CSV table of C-alpha atoms in Angstrom, one decimal:
chain,number,residue,atom,x,y,z
A,1,UNK,CA,-6.0,3.5,22.6
A,2,UNK,CA,-3.4,5.9,22.0
A,3,UNK,CA,-2.7,8.1,19.2
A,4,UNK,CA,-1.3,6.4,15.9
A,5,UNK,CA,0.1,7.9,12.7
A,6,UNK,CA,-2.8,8.2,9.9
A,7,UNK,CA,-1.5,5.1,8.0
A,8,UNK,CA,-1.3,3.1,11.1
A,9,UNK,CA,-4.6,4.3,12.5
A,10,UNK,CA,-6.5,3.2,9.0
A,11,UNK,CA,-4.8,-0.4,9.1
A,12,UNK,CA,-5.8,-1.0,12.8
A,13,UNK,CA,-9.4,-0.1,11.5
A,14,UNK,CA,-9.3,-2.2,8.8
A,15,UNK,CA,-8.0,-5.4,11.0
A,16,UNK,CA,-10.4,-4.5,13.7
A,17,UNK,CA,-13.1,-4.8,11.0
A,18,UNK,CA,-11.7,-8.3,10.2
A,19,UNK,CA,-11.9,-9.4,13.7
A,20,UNK,CA,-15.7,-8.7,14.5
A,21,UNK,CA,-17.4,-8.9,17.7
A,22,UNK,CA,-15.8,-5.9,20.0
A,23,UNK,CA,-12.3,-6.4,18.9
A,24,UNK,CA,-10.2,-3.2,19.5
A,25,UNK,CA,-6.4,-2.6,19.3
A,26,UNK,CA,-5.3,-2.0,23.0
A,27,UNK,CA,-1.3,-1.6,24.8
A,28,UNK,CA,-1.8,-4.9,26.3
A,29,UNK,CA,-3.6,-8.2,25.1
A,30,UNK,CA,-7.5,-8.3,25.4
A,31,UNK,CA,-8.5,-10.9,23.9
A,32,UNK,CA,-12.2,-10.7,22.6
A,33,UNK,CA,-14.9,-13.9,21.5
A,34,UNK,CA,-15.3,-14.2,18.1
A,35,UNK,CA,-15.9,-17.0,16.7
A,36,UNK,CA,-16.4,-15.4,13.0
A,37,UNK,CA,-13.1,-13.7,13.4
A,38,UNK,CA,-11.3,-13.1,9.9
A,39,UNK,CA,-7.8,-12.4,11.2
A,40,UNK,CA,-7.3,-16.5,11.7
A,41,UNK,CA,-8.6,-19.6,10.4
A,42,UNK,CA,-12.0,-20.6,11.9
A,43,UNK,CA,-11.7,-21.9,15.5
A,44,UNK,CA,-8.4,-20.7,15.9
A,45,UNK,CA,-7.1,-17.9,17.9
A,46,UNK,CA,-5.3,-14.8,16.2
A,47,UNK,CA,-3.0,-11.5,17.2
A,48,UNK,CA,-2.2,-8.6,15.1
A,49,UNK,CA,0.0,-6.1,16.5
A,50,UNK,CA,0.2,-2.9,14.7
A,51,UNK,CA,2.0,0.3,15.6
A,52,UNK,CA,2.9,-1.5,19.3
A,53,UNK,CA,-0.7,-1.6,19.9
A,54,UNK,CA,-2.4,-5.3,19.9
A,55,UNK,CA,-5.7,-7.1,18.6
A,56,UNK,CA,-6.6,-10.4,19.5
A,57,UNK,CA,-9.5,-12.7,19.0
A,58,UNK,CA,-10.4,-16.4,20.2
A,59,UNK,CA,-13.1,-18.8,19.5
A,60,UNK,CA,-14.3,-19.0,23.3
A,61,UNK,CA,-14.1,-18.4,26.6
A,62,UNK,CA,-11.3,-21.2,27.4
A,63,UNK,CA,-9.4,-19.8,24.7
A,64,UNK,CA,-9.8,-16.3,25.9
A,65,UNK,CA,-8.7,-17.3,29.4
A,66,UNK,CA,-5.4,-19.2,28.3
A,67,UNK,CA,-4.4,-16.3,26.3
A,68,UNK,CA,-5.0,-14.0,28.9
A,69,UNK,CA,-3.1,-16.4,31.9
A,70,UNK,CA,-0.3,-17.2,28.8
A,71,UNK,CA,0.3,-13.8,27.5
A,72,UNK,CA,-0.9,-11.5,30.3
A,73,UNK,CA,2.2,-8.9,30.6
A,74,UNK,CA,4.2,-9.7,27.4
A,75,UNK,CA,4.8,-6.3,25.7
A,76,UNK,CA,2.9,-5.8,22.4
A,77,UNK,CA,6.0,-6.2,20.0
A,78,UNK,CA,6.7,-10.1,21.5
A,79,UNK,CA,3.1,-11.0,20.9
A,80,UNK,CA,3.5,-12.7,18.0
A,81,UNK,CA,6.8,-14.7,18.9
A,82,UNK,CA,6.3,-18.5,17.6
A,83,UNK,CA,8.8,-19.4,20.4
A,84,UNK,CA,6.9,-17.3,23.2
A,85,UNK,CA,3.3,-18.6,22.3
A,86,UNK,CA,4.8,-22.3,22.3
A,87,UNK,CA,6.4,-21.7,25.9
A,88,UNK,CA,3.6,-19.9,27.1
A,89,UNK,CA,0.6,-21.5,25.5
A,90,UNK,CA,-0.5,-25.1,24.8
A,91,UNK,CA,-0.8,-24.8,20.9
A,92,UNK,CA,-1.5,-27.4,18.5
A,93,UNK,CA,0.0,-25.2,15.6
A,94,UNK,CA,1.2,-22.2,14.4
A,95,UNK,CA,0.9,-20.4,11.2
A,96,UNK,CA,3.3,-17.1,10.7
A,97,UNK,CA,4.1,-14.7,12.3
A,98,UNK,CA,4.0,-13.0,8.8
A,99,UNK,CA,5.4,-9.0,9.0
A,100,UNK,CA,2.5,-6.8,7.8
A,101,UNK,CA,3.3,-3.8,5.6
A,102,UNK,CA,1.5,-1.0,4.0
A,103,UNK,CA,1.6,1.8,1.6
A,104,UNK,CA,0.9,5.4,1.2
A,105,UNK,CA,0.7,6.0,-2.1
A,106,UNK,CA,2.6,9.4,-2.2
A,107,UNK,CA,5.6,7.1,-0.6
A,108,UNK,CA,5.6,4.2,-3.8
A,109,UNK,CA,8.6,3.8,-5.8
A,110,UNK,CA,7.5,2.8,-8.9
A,111,UNK,CA,10.3,0.3,-10.7
A,112,UNK,CA,10.0,0.6,-14.7
A,113,UNK,CA,9.8,-2.5,-16.7
A,114,UNK,CA,7.6,-4.2,-19.3
A,115,UNK,CA,4.7,-6.2,-17.5
A,116,UNK,CA,1.8,-7.6,-19.3
A,117,UNK,CA,-2.1,-7.8,-17.8
A,118,UNK,CA,-3.5,-11.2,-18.0
A,119,UNK,CA,-6.4,-13.2,-16.4
A,120,UNK,CA,-6.0,-16.4,-14.3
A,121,UNK,CA,-7.3,-18.7,-16.9
A,122,UNK,CA,-4.7,-17.2,-19.8
A,123,UNK,CA,-2.9,-20.0,-20.8
A,124,UNK,CA,0.5,-18.7,-19.9
A,125,UNK,CA,-0.4,-17.6,-16.5
A,126,UNK,CA,-1.9,-21.3,-16.2
A,127,UNK,CA,1.1,-23.0,-17.1
A,128,UNK,CA,3.2,-20.8,-15.0
A,129,UNK,CA,1.0,-21.6,-11.8
A,130,UNK,CA,1.1,-25.2,-12.7
A,131,UNK,CA,4.5,-26.0,-12.9
A,132,UNK,CA,6.6,-28.5,-14.2
A,133,UNK,CA,9.5,-31.2,-13.5
A,134,UNK,CA,11.0,-32.9,-10.2
A,135,UNK,CA,10.9,-29.5,-8.4
A,136,UNK,CA,6.9,-29.1,-9.3
A,137,UNK,CA,6.1,-30.0,-5.5
A,138,UNK,CA,8.1,-27.2,-4.2
A,139,UNK,CA,6.7,-25.1,-6.7
A,140,UNK,CA,3.4,-26.0,-5.3
A,141,UNK,CA,4.2,-24.8,-2.3
A,142,UNK,CA,5.5,-21.4,-3.1
A,143,UNK,CA,2.3,-21.2,-5.0
A,144,UNK,CA,0.2,-21.5,-1.8
A,145,UNK,CA,2.1,-19.7,0.1
A,146,UNK,CA,2.3,-16.7,-2.5
A,147,UNK,CA,-2.0,-16.8,-2.6
A,148,UNK,CA,-1.5,-16.3,-6.3
A,149,UNK,CA,-4.5,-18.3,-7.2
A,150,UNK,CA,-6.5,-16.5,-5.3
A,151,UNK,CA,-6.5,-13.1,-6.5
A,152,UNK,CA,-9.2,-10.7,-8.0
A,153,UNK,CA,-7.0,-8.4,-9.9
A,154,UNK,CA,-5.7,-9.1,-13.3
A,155,UNK,CA,-2.2,-11.0,-13.3
A,156,UNK,CA,0.3,-8.9,-14.1
A,157,UNK,CA,3.4,-11.0,-15.6
A,158,UNK,CA,7.0,-10.5,-16.9
A,159,UNK,CA,8.0,-13.0,-19.4
A,160,UNK,CA,11.5,-13.9,-20.7
A,161,UNK,CA,12.0,-15.9,-24.4
A,162,UNK,CA,8.1,-16.4,-24.3
A,163,UNK,CA,7.3,-18.2,-20.9
A,164,UNK,CA,6.3,-16.2,-17.9
A,165,UNK,CA,8.6,-15.7,-15.0
A,166,UNK,CA,7.3,-13.8,-12.5
A,167,UNK,CA,3.6,-12.9,-11.4
A,168,UNK,CA,1.8,-10.3,-9.2
A,169,UNK,CA,-1.4,-9.6,-8.2
A,170,UNK,CA,-3.9,-9.0,-5.7
A,171,UNK,CA,-7.0,-9.7,-3.8
A,172,UNK,CA,-9.6,-7.4,-2.3
A,173,UNK,CA,-10.1,-7.7,1.1
A,174,UNK,CA,-12.7,-5.3,3.2
A,175,UNK,CA,-12.0,-2.1,3.7
A,176,UNK,CA,-10.7,-1.3,0.1
A,177,UNK,CA,-7.7,-3.4,1.1
A,178,UNK,CA,-5.4,-4.9,-1.8
A,179,UNK,CA,-3.3,-8.1,-0.4
A,180,UNK,CA,-0.6,-8.7,-2.5
A,181,UNK,CA,0.8,-12.0,-4.0
A,182,UNK,CA,4.0,-12.3,-5.9
A,183,UNK,CA,5.5,-15.2,-7.2
A,184,UNK,CA,8.9,-15.7,-9.2
A,185,UNK,CA,10.1,-18.9,-10.8
A,186,UNK,CA,13.1,-20.5,-9.0
A,187,UNK,CA,15.6,-20.0,-11.7
A,188,UNK,CA,14.5,-16.3,-12.3
A,189,UNK,CA,14.7,-15.2,-8.7
A,190,UNK,CA,17.1,-12.2,-7.6
A,191,UNK,CA,16.9,-10.3,-10.3
A,192,UNK,CA,14.3,-7.5,-9.9
A,193,UNK,CA,11.6,-9.2,-11.7
A,194,UNK,CA,9.3,-9.8,-8.6
A,195,UNK,CA,9.8,-5.9,-8.0
A,196,UNK,CA,8.8,-5.3,-11.8
A,197,UNK,CA,5.4,-7.4,-11.4
A,198,UNK,CA,4.4,-6.4,-8.4
A,199,UNK,CA,5.3,-2.6,-8.8
A,200,UNK,CA,2.6,-2.9,-11.4
A,201,UNK,CA,0.2,-4.5,-9.0
A,202,UNK,CA,0.4,-2.0,-6.8
A,203,UNK,CA,0.2,1.4,-9.6
A,204,UNK,CA,-3.3,-0.6,-10.3
A,205,UNK,CA,-4.5,-1.1,-6.5
A,206,UNK,CA,-3.5,2.5,-6.2
A,207,UNK,CA,-5.1,3.5,-9.3
A,208,UNK,CA,-8.8,1.9,-8.1
A,209,UNK,CA,-8.2,3.9,-4.5
A,210,UNK,CA,-7.3,0.6,-2.5
A,211,UNK,CA,-4.9,0.8,0.2
A,212,UNK,CA,-1.9,-1.8,-0.7
A,213,UNK,CA,-0.9,-4.3,1.9
A,214,UNK,CA,2.1,-6.8,1.9
A,215,UNK,CA,2.1,-10.0,4.3
A,216,UNK,CA,5.2,-11.8,4.1
A,217,UNK,CA,7.2,-14.2,6.0
A,218,UNK,CA,10.6,-14.3,3.8
A,219,UNK,CA,13.3,-11.7,4.2
A,220,UNK,CA,13.5,-11.9,0.3
A,221,UNK,CA,9.7,-10.7,0.1
A,222,UNK,CA,10.0,-8.4,2.6
A,223,UNK,CA,13.1,-6.8,0.7
A,224,UNK,CA,10.8,-6.3,-2.5
A,225,UNK,CA,8.1,-4.6,-0.6
A,226,UNK,CA,10.7,-2.0,0.9
A,227,UNK,CA,12.2,-1.5,-2.3
A,228,UNK,CA,8.7,-0.2,-3.5
A,229,UNK,CA,7.9,2.2,-0.5
A,230,UNK,CA,5.8,0.2,1.6
A,231,UNK,CA,6.7,0.3,5.8
A,232,UNK,CA,6.4,-2.6,7.7
A,233,UNK,CA,3.7,-1.5,10.7
A,234,UNK,CA,3.5,-4.9,12.7
A,235,UNK,CA,2.9,-8.5,12.5
A,236,UNK,CA,0.3,-11.2,12.7
A,237,UNK,CA,0.1,-14.9,13.9
A,238,UNK,CA,-2.5,-17.4,14.2
């Protein structure tokens, strides 16, 4: 494995831990059979690229052969392209790709704001996560994408007119990683409230000695991460 920066090296170690088996990051794709890999759903293949190196797992030997035949010779940076995967592999479904960003504590840029710490069982938090009205289906999809219902940290919430309009938290991952989730009400977006809630969440994670991780697809979410000091180190796809 080629030398990597300190942050990238720590990130690679955490993903290798999730992948299990003998998986490791290499300069060219070299998938391993790992039925219990946690870098993708059970029965799926997963690819993670960090700092120009790739780690891949597959559920069985046949899937390994398909990946090796279809993706051999592809540069690491292109291995999480959904278009390329569809062209080269007989895939039934793709989840992702999503960018992976991480934060070294010295690079944190906190956003001052009035933020409350609540639990997932708080009445106001439950009301916020449930949503209401004609746009509820879209809201539920946003909530599921955010992962807010799965956090293990407190909920860090921003209120306006007595109602929670933005919230963030993190889920504890192996390797002392804090996987961030952020959600903002549609009518309150574009005003920096996601940054405020996420900033309080990141501060909590850093104080607990955790490595903040931001996984995102939408550009707006990625911009929030960059505003807080996160660095995009790679991407992931299942």
